Amino acid sequence: MKPPVFDYHDPETVEEALDLLAEHGDEGKLLAGGQSLVPLLNFRLARPENLIDLNRLGSLTGIRREHGSLQIGAMTRQSTMEHSALVAENWPLLTEALSYVAHAQIRNRGTIGGSVAHADPAAELPVAFSALDSRVRVRSARAERTIEISDLFVTHLTTTLEPDELLVGIEVDPVPERTGHAFVEFARRHGDFALGGAAVLLTLDSSGSCERAAIALLGAAPIPVRATDAEQALVGAAIDEKAIAAAADAAIADISPTGDIHGSAEYRRDLCRVMVRRAIAAANRRAKGEPEPESSNGVID
Ligand SMILES: Cc1cc2nc3c(=O)[nH]c(=O)nc-3n(C[C@H](O)[C@H](O)[C@H](O)COP(=O)(O)OP(=O)(O)OC[C@H]3O[C@@H](n4cnc5c(N)ncnc54)[C@H](O)[C@@H]3O)c2cc1C
């Protein structure tokens, strides 16, 4: 199918884009990588009267470290972040999450800002950014603001961004020393949207006990879910099989995933439990500096 008719705008500056958004935000859409929006247009599930193309806004691209924090421009391609040495060395959870996003061709076009703003409940980056307690920077012609990632997602494909607001970047604080990470998911085929998954960061103290834990679930709800009870259960504990199993049980205690033709609610709930268990074990191993097992992503059962 072909998209419905729309007026096309290709601003050259962010200010121009913000003016266009102020004028057309209610009945318009921003075009970033187009990997989610263009199919929606072609299926006529989205019918914006105006399309505001962000692809000429070079100032929205790039990855840099500023005062220790990671700053990612919204129009940075997923593949750019996937291959960033800075990110791989300091925020490897993001690199690992990106390895599960779609396919290389899609990651060459898809953007980091688009992945977050689109708020797909099965998308990896919103879950990884949630585990990292990230913030998004937003601008409109009226104002500028920073939104905690925990305040961004409302439900399936819906965020707290106003129609005239542009997501300009994402900020991630440094990860403490002695932190291990793991992003784990299960999809029917590699590159498909996942049925369930988990992002985990574990910081160990000098005795090897858990000082801090962050666990975010993919596929547990229409938005990324932080498993705070499971996180609390781990803090102060030595990470052994019993502690991991208890945390995984706590992580799914309050979730009610939606079932569909790919998996029942009960199946998805159990899948989340297994994903959390595997992710905690892998993060713990990495925090301790133990060698990676044979499997490709360091995760074994
Ligand atoms: C076959 C296929 C498989 C895929 N598999 C996966 C997968 O496994 N995991 C995954 O995470 N994704 C997957 N995707 C989606 C892909 O990652 C998209 O690139 C991403 O979700 C959207 O990024 P985009 O830059 O293409 O955004 P676009 O498609 O251009 O935009 C998406 C939405 O976000 C809005 N938007 C974009 N940028 C901004 C901004 N800066 N400020 C405010 N709003 C903005 C747009 O208006 C639109 O509503 C897949 C896509 C395809 C086609």
Short mmCIF file of C-alpha atoms and ligand atoms in Angstrom, two decimals:
data_model
loop_
_atom_site.label_atom_id
_atom_site.label_comp_id
_atom_site.label_asym_id
_atom_site.label_seq_id
_atom_site.Cartn_x
_atom_site.Cartn_y
_atom_site.Cartn_z
CA MET A 1 0.00 0.00 0.00
CA LYS A 2 1.02 3.62 -0.41
CA PRO A 3 0.83 6.23 2.33
CA PRO A 4 -2.01 8.74 2.42
CA VAL A 5 -1.25 12.24 1.10
CA PHE A 6 0.74 14.52 3.40
CA ASP A 7 2.66 17.79 3.20
CA TYR A 8 6.40 17.18 3.49
CA HIS A 9 8.73 19.56 5.39
CA ASP A 10 12.50 19.19 5.65
CA PRO A 11 13.79 21.80 8.09
CA GLU A 12 17.51 22.59 8.15
CA THR A 13 17.72 23.70 11.78
CA VAL A 14 16.24 22.50 15.05
CA GLU A 15 14.59 25.91 15.52
CA GLU A 16 12.88 25.56 12.14
CA ALA A 17 11.71 22.06 13.10
CA LEU A 18 10.33 23.36 16.42
CA ASP A 19 8.40 26.12 14.62
CA LEU A 20 6.94 23.54 12.24
CA LEU A 21 6.01 21.35 15.21
CA ALA A 22 4.35 24.31 16.95
CA GLU A 23 2.29 24.89 13.82
CA HIS A 24 1.54 21.29 12.78
CA GLY A 25 2.30 19.12 15.85
CA ASP A 26 -1.34 18.15 16.42
CA GLU A 27 -1.85 16.80 12.93
CA GLY A 28 1.76 16.06 12.02
CA LYS A 29 4.46 13.46 12.59
CA LEU A 30 8.23 13.63 12.87
CA LEU A 31 10.16 11.40 10.48
CA ALA A 32 13.45 10.04 11.89
CA GLY A 33 14.74 6.72 10.49
CA GLY A 34 11.26 5.88 9.20
CA GLN A 35 11.66 2.19 10.13
CA SER A 36 8.51 2.20 12.25
CA LEU A 37 6.67 5.23 10.89
CA VAL A 38 6.86 4.40 7.18
CA PRO A 39 5.24 0.95 7.61
CA LEU A 40 2.54 2.61 9.73
CA LEU A 41 1.94 5.14 6.92
CA ASN A 42 1.91 2.47 4.24
CA PHE A 43 -0.60 0.40 6.20
CA ARG A 44 -2.51 3.65 6.76
CA LEU A 45 -2.42 3.09 10.50
CA ALA A 46 -1.01 6.63 10.74
CA ARG A 47 -2.46 9.46 8.63
CA PRO A 48 -0.56 12.65 9.48
CA GLU A 49 -1.35 15.70 7.37
CA ASN A 50 2.24 16.90 7.74
CA LEU A 51 5.51 15.01 7.86
CA ILE A 52 8.48 16.86 9.40
CA ASP A 53 11.71 15.17 8.32
CA LEU A 54 14.54 15.37 10.88
CA ASN A 55 17.22 13.93 8.62
CA ARG A 56 18.88 17.23 7.79
CA LEU A 57 19.38 18.15 11.44
CA GLY A 58 23.05 17.25 11.84
CA SER A 59 23.15 18.86 15.29
CA LEU A 60 20.94 16.04 16.60
CA THR A 61 23.47 13.34 15.74
CA GLY A 62 26.46 12.12 17.70
CA ILE A 63 27.62 10.36 20.82
CA ARG A 64 29.90 12.01 23.36
CA ARG A 65 30.88 11.89 27.01
CA GLU A 66 30.21 15.07 28.98
CA HIS A 67 31.14 15.35 32.69
CA GLY A 68 31.21 11.55 32.78
CA SER A 69 27.71 11.11 31.35
CA LEU A 70 26.85 9.72 27.96
CA GLN A 71 25.05 12.17 25.65
CA ILE A 72 23.33 10.65 22.63
CA GLY A 73 21.78 12.84 19.95
CA ALA A 74 18.26 11.72 19.03
CA MET A 75 19.12 11.30 15.33
CA THR A 76 22.12 9.06 16.02
CA ARG A 77 21.62 5.86 14.03
CA GLN A 78 21.28 2.64 15.98
CA SER A 79 24.25 1.20 14.06
CA THR A 80 26.45 4.15 15.09
CA MET A 81 25.81 3.43 18.75
CA GLU A 82 26.15 -0.31 18.16
CA HIS A 83 29.70 0.25 16.88
CA SER A 84 30.71 2.99 19.33
CA ALA A 85 33.84 2.03 21.31
CA LEU A 86 32.94 4.65 23.94
CA VAL A 87 29.57 3.00 24.53
CA ALA A 88 30.91 -0.57 24.40
CA GLU A 89 33.56 0.23 26.97
CA ASN A 90 31.48 2.26 29.41
CA TRP A 91 27.81 1.39 28.81
CA PRO A 92 28.02 -2.16 27.39
CA LEU A 93 24.39 -2.85 28.31
CA LEU A 94 23.39 -0.56 25.42
CA THR A 95 25.69 -2.33 22.98
CA GLU A 96 24.30 -5.70 24.01
CA ALA A 97 20.69 -4.47 23.78
CA LEU A 98 21.34 -3.13 20.26
CA SER A 99 22.57 -6.52 19.09
CA TYR A 100 18.97 -7.72 19.43
CA VAL A 101 17.33 -4.80 17.58
CA ALA A 102 15.97 -5.86 14.20
CA HIS A 103 18.59 -6.40 11.46
CA ALA A 104 21.71 -4.52 10.33
CA GLN A 105 19.90 -2.76 7.45
CA ILE A 106 17.22 -1.45 9.82
CA ARG A 107 19.79 -0.37 12.41
CA ASN A 108 21.60 1.61 9.68
CA ARG A 109 18.51 3.83 9.34
CA GLY A 110 16.71 3.52 12.68
CA THR A 111 17.60 6.18 15.24
CA ILE A 112 18.05 6.11 19.00
CA GLY A 113 15.52 8.91 19.50
CA GLY A 114 13.01 7.19 17.23
CA SER A 115 13.33 3.91 19.15
CA VAL A 116 12.58 5.71 22.41
CA ALA A 117 9.87 8.09 21.14
CA HIS A 118 8.05 5.28 19.34
CA ALA A 119 7.57 3.50 22.72
CA ASP A 120 7.08 0.02 21.32
CA PRO A 121 6.60 -2.31 24.30
CA ALA A 122 8.77 -4.96 22.62
CA ALA A 123 11.66 -2.59 21.82
CA GLU A 124 15.00 -3.20 23.50
CA LEU A 125 16.41 0.32 23.94
CA PRO A 126 13.62 1.70 26.16
CA VAL A 127 14.21 -1.26 28.51
CA ALA A 128 17.99 -0.78 28.55
CA PHE A 129 17.63 2.98 29.11
CA SER A 130 15.19 2.24 31.96
CA ALA A 131 17.70 -0.03 33.69
CA LEU A 132 20.28 2.78 33.33
CA ASP A 133 17.92 5.41 34.87
CA SER A 134 18.42 7.57 31.79
CA ARG A 135 16.88 10.95 31.02
CA VAL A 136 15.56 12.35 27.77
CA ARG A 137 16.08 15.95 26.73
CA VAL A 138 13.13 17.55 25.01
CA ARG A 139 12.62 20.86 23.26
CA SER A 140 9.66 22.79 21.90
CA ALA A 141 9.31 26.36 20.65
CA ARG A 142 7.89 27.11 24.14
CA ALA A 143 10.45 25.50 26.44
CA GLU A 144 13.11 22.92 27.10
CA ARG A 145 12.82 20.14 29.67
CA THR A 146 14.39 16.92 30.86
CA ILE A 147 12.20 13.88 31.53
CA GLU A 148 13.27 10.93 33.68
CA ILE A 149 12.85 7.77 31.62
CA SER A 150 10.53 6.42 34.35
CA ASP A 151 8.16 9.32 33.56
CA LEU A 152 8.29 8.99 29.77
CA PHE A 153 6.32 5.88 28.83
CA VAL A 154 2.55 5.90 29.29
CA THR A 155 1.40 2.82 27.40
CA HIS A 156 1.79 1.03 24.06
CA LEU A 157 3.20 3.59 21.51
CA THR A 158 2.40 6.50 23.86
CA THR A 159 4.73 8.81 25.79
CA THR A 160 4.38 11.97 27.84
CA LEU A 161 5.87 14.02 24.97
CA GLU A 162 3.54 16.84 23.93
CA PRO A 163 2.58 17.10 20.24
CA ASP A 164 4.88 20.12 19.78
CA GLU A 165 7.87 18.52 21.53
CA LEU A 166 10.98 17.12 19.91
CA LEU A 167 13.14 14.56 21.71
CA VAL A 168 16.62 15.98 21.14
CA GLY A 169 18.81 13.62 23.13
CA ILE A 170 19.27 11.01 25.81
CA GLU A 171 21.59 11.23 28.83
CA VAL A 172 22.99 8.27 30.72
CA ASP A 173 24.96 8.56 33.95
CA PRO A 174 28.24 6.70 34.37
CA VAL A 175 28.01 3.09 35.53
CA PRO A 176 29.78 2.48 38.88
CA GLU A 177 32.91 0.34 39.21
CA ARG A 178 32.38 -3.40 39.79
CA THR A 179 29.13 -3.38 37.80
CA GLY A 180 28.17 -6.28 35.58
CA HIS A 181 25.54 -6.01 32.89
CA ALA A 182 23.37 -8.36 30.84
CA PHE A 183 20.64 -7.92 28.26
CA VAL A 184 18.81 -11.17 27.56
CA GLU A 185 15.73 -11.81 25.44
CA PHE A 186 13.85 -14.53 23.65
CA ALA A 187 12.41 -14.00 20.16
CA ARG A 188 11.05 -16.61 17.78
CA ARG A 189 13.73 -15.66 15.21
CA HIS A 190 16.78 -13.44 15.67
CA GLY A 191 15.79 -9.87 14.79
CA ASP A 192 12.10 -10.37 15.53
CA PHE A 193 10.49 -8.38 18.30
CA ALA A 194 11.07 -10.31 21.54
CA LEU A 195 8.42 -12.20 23.50
CA GLY A 196 10.20 -11.40 26.75
CA GLY A 197 13.49 -10.19 28.07
CA ALA A 198 15.42 -8.50 30.85
CA ALA A 199 18.14 -5.90 31.31
CA VAL A 200 20.18 -6.20 34.48
CA LEU A 201 22.95 -4.15 36.10
CA LEU A 202 24.54 -5.51 39.28
CA THR A 203 27.08 -3.58 41.32
CA LEU A 204 29.06 -5.69 43.80
CA ASP A 205 30.84 -4.46 46.90
CA SER A 206 34.44 -5.39 47.72
CA SER A 207 33.26 -8.59 49.47
CA GLY A 208 31.29 -9.69 46.39
CA SER A 209 27.81 -8.99 47.78
CA CYS A 210 25.29 -6.97 45.80
CA GLU A 211 25.48 -3.25 46.51
CA ARG A 212 22.99 -2.12 43.89
CA ALA A 213 20.73 -3.86 41.36
CA ALA A 214 18.69 -2.56 38.43
CA ILE A 215 16.34 -4.97 36.69
CA ALA A 216 14.10 -3.86 33.80
CA LEU A 217 11.66 -6.20 32.08
CA LEU A 218 10.75 -6.38 28.40
CA GLY A 219 7.35 -7.80 27.42
CA ALA A 220 5.97 -7.73 30.96
CA ALA A 221 3.62 -4.80 30.34
CA PRO A 222 2.88 -2.16 27.67
CA ILE A 223 5.89 -0.18 28.98
CA PRO A 224 9.29 -1.15 30.39
CA VAL A 225 8.87 -2.33 33.99
CA ARG A 226 11.45 -1.90 36.76
CA ALA A 227 11.32 -4.92 39.07
CA THR A 228 11.96 -2.95 42.25
CA ASP A 229 11.05 -5.75 44.68
CA ALA A 230 13.53 -8.05 42.96
CA GLU A 231 16.18 -5.31 43.05
CA GLN A 232 15.64 -4.83 46.79
CA ALA A 233 15.78 -8.58 47.37
CA LEU A 234 19.27 -8.68 45.87
CA VAL A 235 20.79 -5.71 47.71
CA GLY A 236 23.09 -6.95 50.49
CA ALA A 237 22.87 -10.55 49.33
CA ALA A 238 25.59 -12.84 48.05
CA ILE A 239 24.50 -13.66 44.50
CA ASP A 240 24.05 -17.42 44.56
CA GLU A 241 21.51 -19.67 42.87
CA LYS A 242 19.00 -19.26 45.70
CA ALA A 243 19.21 -15.45 45.64
CA ILE A 244 18.88 -15.41 41.86
CA ALA A 245 15.81 -17.68 41.90
CA ALA A 246 14.17 -15.59 44.65
CA ALA A 247 14.80 -12.36 42.73
CA ALA A 248 13.40 -13.85 39.52
CA ASP A 249 10.25 -14.95 41.38
CA ALA A 250 9.91 -11.46 42.91
CA ALA A 251 10.36 -9.86 39.46
CA ILE A 252 7.27 -11.56 38.04
CA ALA A 253 5.10 -11.44 41.18
CA ASP A 254 3.19 -8.35 40.08
CA ILE A 255 3.30 -8.49 36.29
CA SER A 256 0.41 -9.43 34.00
CA PRO A 257 1.70 -9.59 30.43
CA THR A 258 -0.81 -9.63 27.59
CA GLY A 259 -1.06 -12.91 25.73
CA ASP A 260 -1.36 -13.14 21.94
CA ILE A 261 -0.95 -15.70 19.16
CA HIS A 262 2.80 -15.87 19.83
CA GLY A 263 2.50 -16.73 23.51
CA SER A 264 -0.07 -16.81 26.31
CA ALA A 265 0.11 -14.43 29.25
CA GLU A 266 1.20 -17.32 31.45
CA TYR A 267 3.97 -18.31 29.02
CA ARG A 268 5.26 -14.73 28.82
CA ARG A 269 5.26 -14.39 32.59
CA ASP A 270 7.32 -17.53 32.96
CA LEU A 271 9.60 -16.39 30.13
CA CYS A 272 10.30 -13.14 32.00
CA ARG A 273 11.24 -15.16 35.10
CA VAL A 274 13.74 -17.23 33.09
CA MET A 275 15.14 -14.13 31.36
CA VAL A 276 15.67 -12.36 34.71
CA ARG A 277 17.37 -15.43 36.16
CA ARG A 278 19.76 -15.71 33.22
CA ALA A 279 20.47 -11.99 33.13
CA ILE A 280 21.29 -11.78 36.85
CA ALA A 281 23.62 -14.78 36.58
CA ALA A 282 25.42 -13.25 33.56
CA ALA A 283 25.67 -9.79 35.15
CA ASN A 284 27.07 -11.33 38.33
CA ARG A 285 29.66 -13.27 36.38
CA ARG A 286 30.74 -10.15 34.53
CA ALA A 287 30.83 -8.02 37.70
CA LYS A 288 33.25 -10.57 39.13
CA GLY A 289 35.34 -10.46 35.97
CA GLU A 290 34.85 -14.17 35.30
CA PRO A 291 35.48 -15.38 31.75
CA GLU A 292 32.61 -15.42 29.27
CA PRO A 293 31.17 -18.86 28.56
CA GLU A 294 31.20 -20.31 25.07
CA SER A 295 27.75 -18.99 24.06
CA SER A 296 27.73 -15.86 21.86
CA ASN A 297 26.36 -13.29 24.30
CA GLY A 298 27.79 -14.57 27.54
CA VAL A 299 24.47 -15.94 28.71
CA ILE A 300 23.98 -19.59 29.54
CA ASP A 301 21.27 -21.25 31.50
C1 LIG B 1 11.33 -5.50 10.14
C2 LIG B 1 11.56 -4.62 11.34
C3 LIG B 1 11.97 -5.23 12.53
C4 LIG B 1 12.19 -4.44 13.64
N1 LIG B 1 12.59 -5.05 14.78
C5 LIG B 1 12.84 -4.32 15.89
C6 LIG B 1 13.31 -4.91 17.11
O1 LIG B 1 13.52 -6.13 17.20
N2 LIG B 1 13.52 -4.11 18.17
C7 LIG B 1 13.30 -2.74 18.11
O2 LIG B 1 13.51 -2.06 19.11
N3 LIG B 1 12.88 -2.16 16.98
C8 LIG B 1 12.65 -2.90 15.88
N4 LIG B 1 12.21 -2.28 14.74
C9 LIG B 1 11.95 -0.83 14.77
C10 LIG B 1 13.22 -0.03 14.53
O3 LIG B 1 14.12 -0.19 15.60
C11 LIG B 1 12.88 1.47 14.36
O4 LIG B 1 13.98 2.03 13.76
C12 LIG B 1 12.59 2.25 15.62
O5 LIG B 1 11.59 1.70 16.40
C13 LIG B 1 12.11 3.67 15.27
O6 LIG B 1 13.16 4.45 14.96
P1 LIG B 1 13.13 5.36 13.66
O7 LIG B 1 14.29 6.27 13.77
O8 LIG B 1 13.05 4.48 12.47
O9 LIG B 1 11.79 6.20 13.90
P2 LIG B 1 10.60 6.56 12.91
O10 LIG B 1 10.02 5.31 12.35
O11 LIG B 1 11.01 7.61 11.96
O12 LIG B 1 9.60 7.21 13.97
C14 LIG B 1 8.93 6.41 14.92
C15 LIG B 1 8.03 7.31 15.79
O13 LIG B 1 8.82 8.11 16.66
C16 LIG B 1 8.57 9.51 16.42
N5 LIG B 1 9.86 10.19 16.54
C17 LIG B 1 11.00 9.84 15.88
N6 LIG B 1 12.01 10.63 16.26
C18 LIG B 1 11.50 11.50 17.18
C19 LIG B 1 12.07 12.55 17.97
N7 LIG B 1 13.37 12.87 17.88
N8 LIG B 1 11.25 13.23 18.82
C20 LIG B 1 9.95 12.89 18.94
N9 LIG B 1 9.36 11.91 18.24
C21 LIG B 1 10.14 11.22 17.37
C22 LIG B 1 7.99 9.58 15.02
O14 LIG B 1 7.19 10.72 14.84
C23 LIG B 1 7.19 8.29 14.97
O15 LIG B 1 5.95 8.45 15.63
C24 LIG B 1 11.99 -3.02 13.59
C25 LIG B 1 11.60 -2.42 12.39
C26 LIG B 1 11.38 -3.20 11.28
C27 LIG B 1 10.97 -2.54 10.00
#
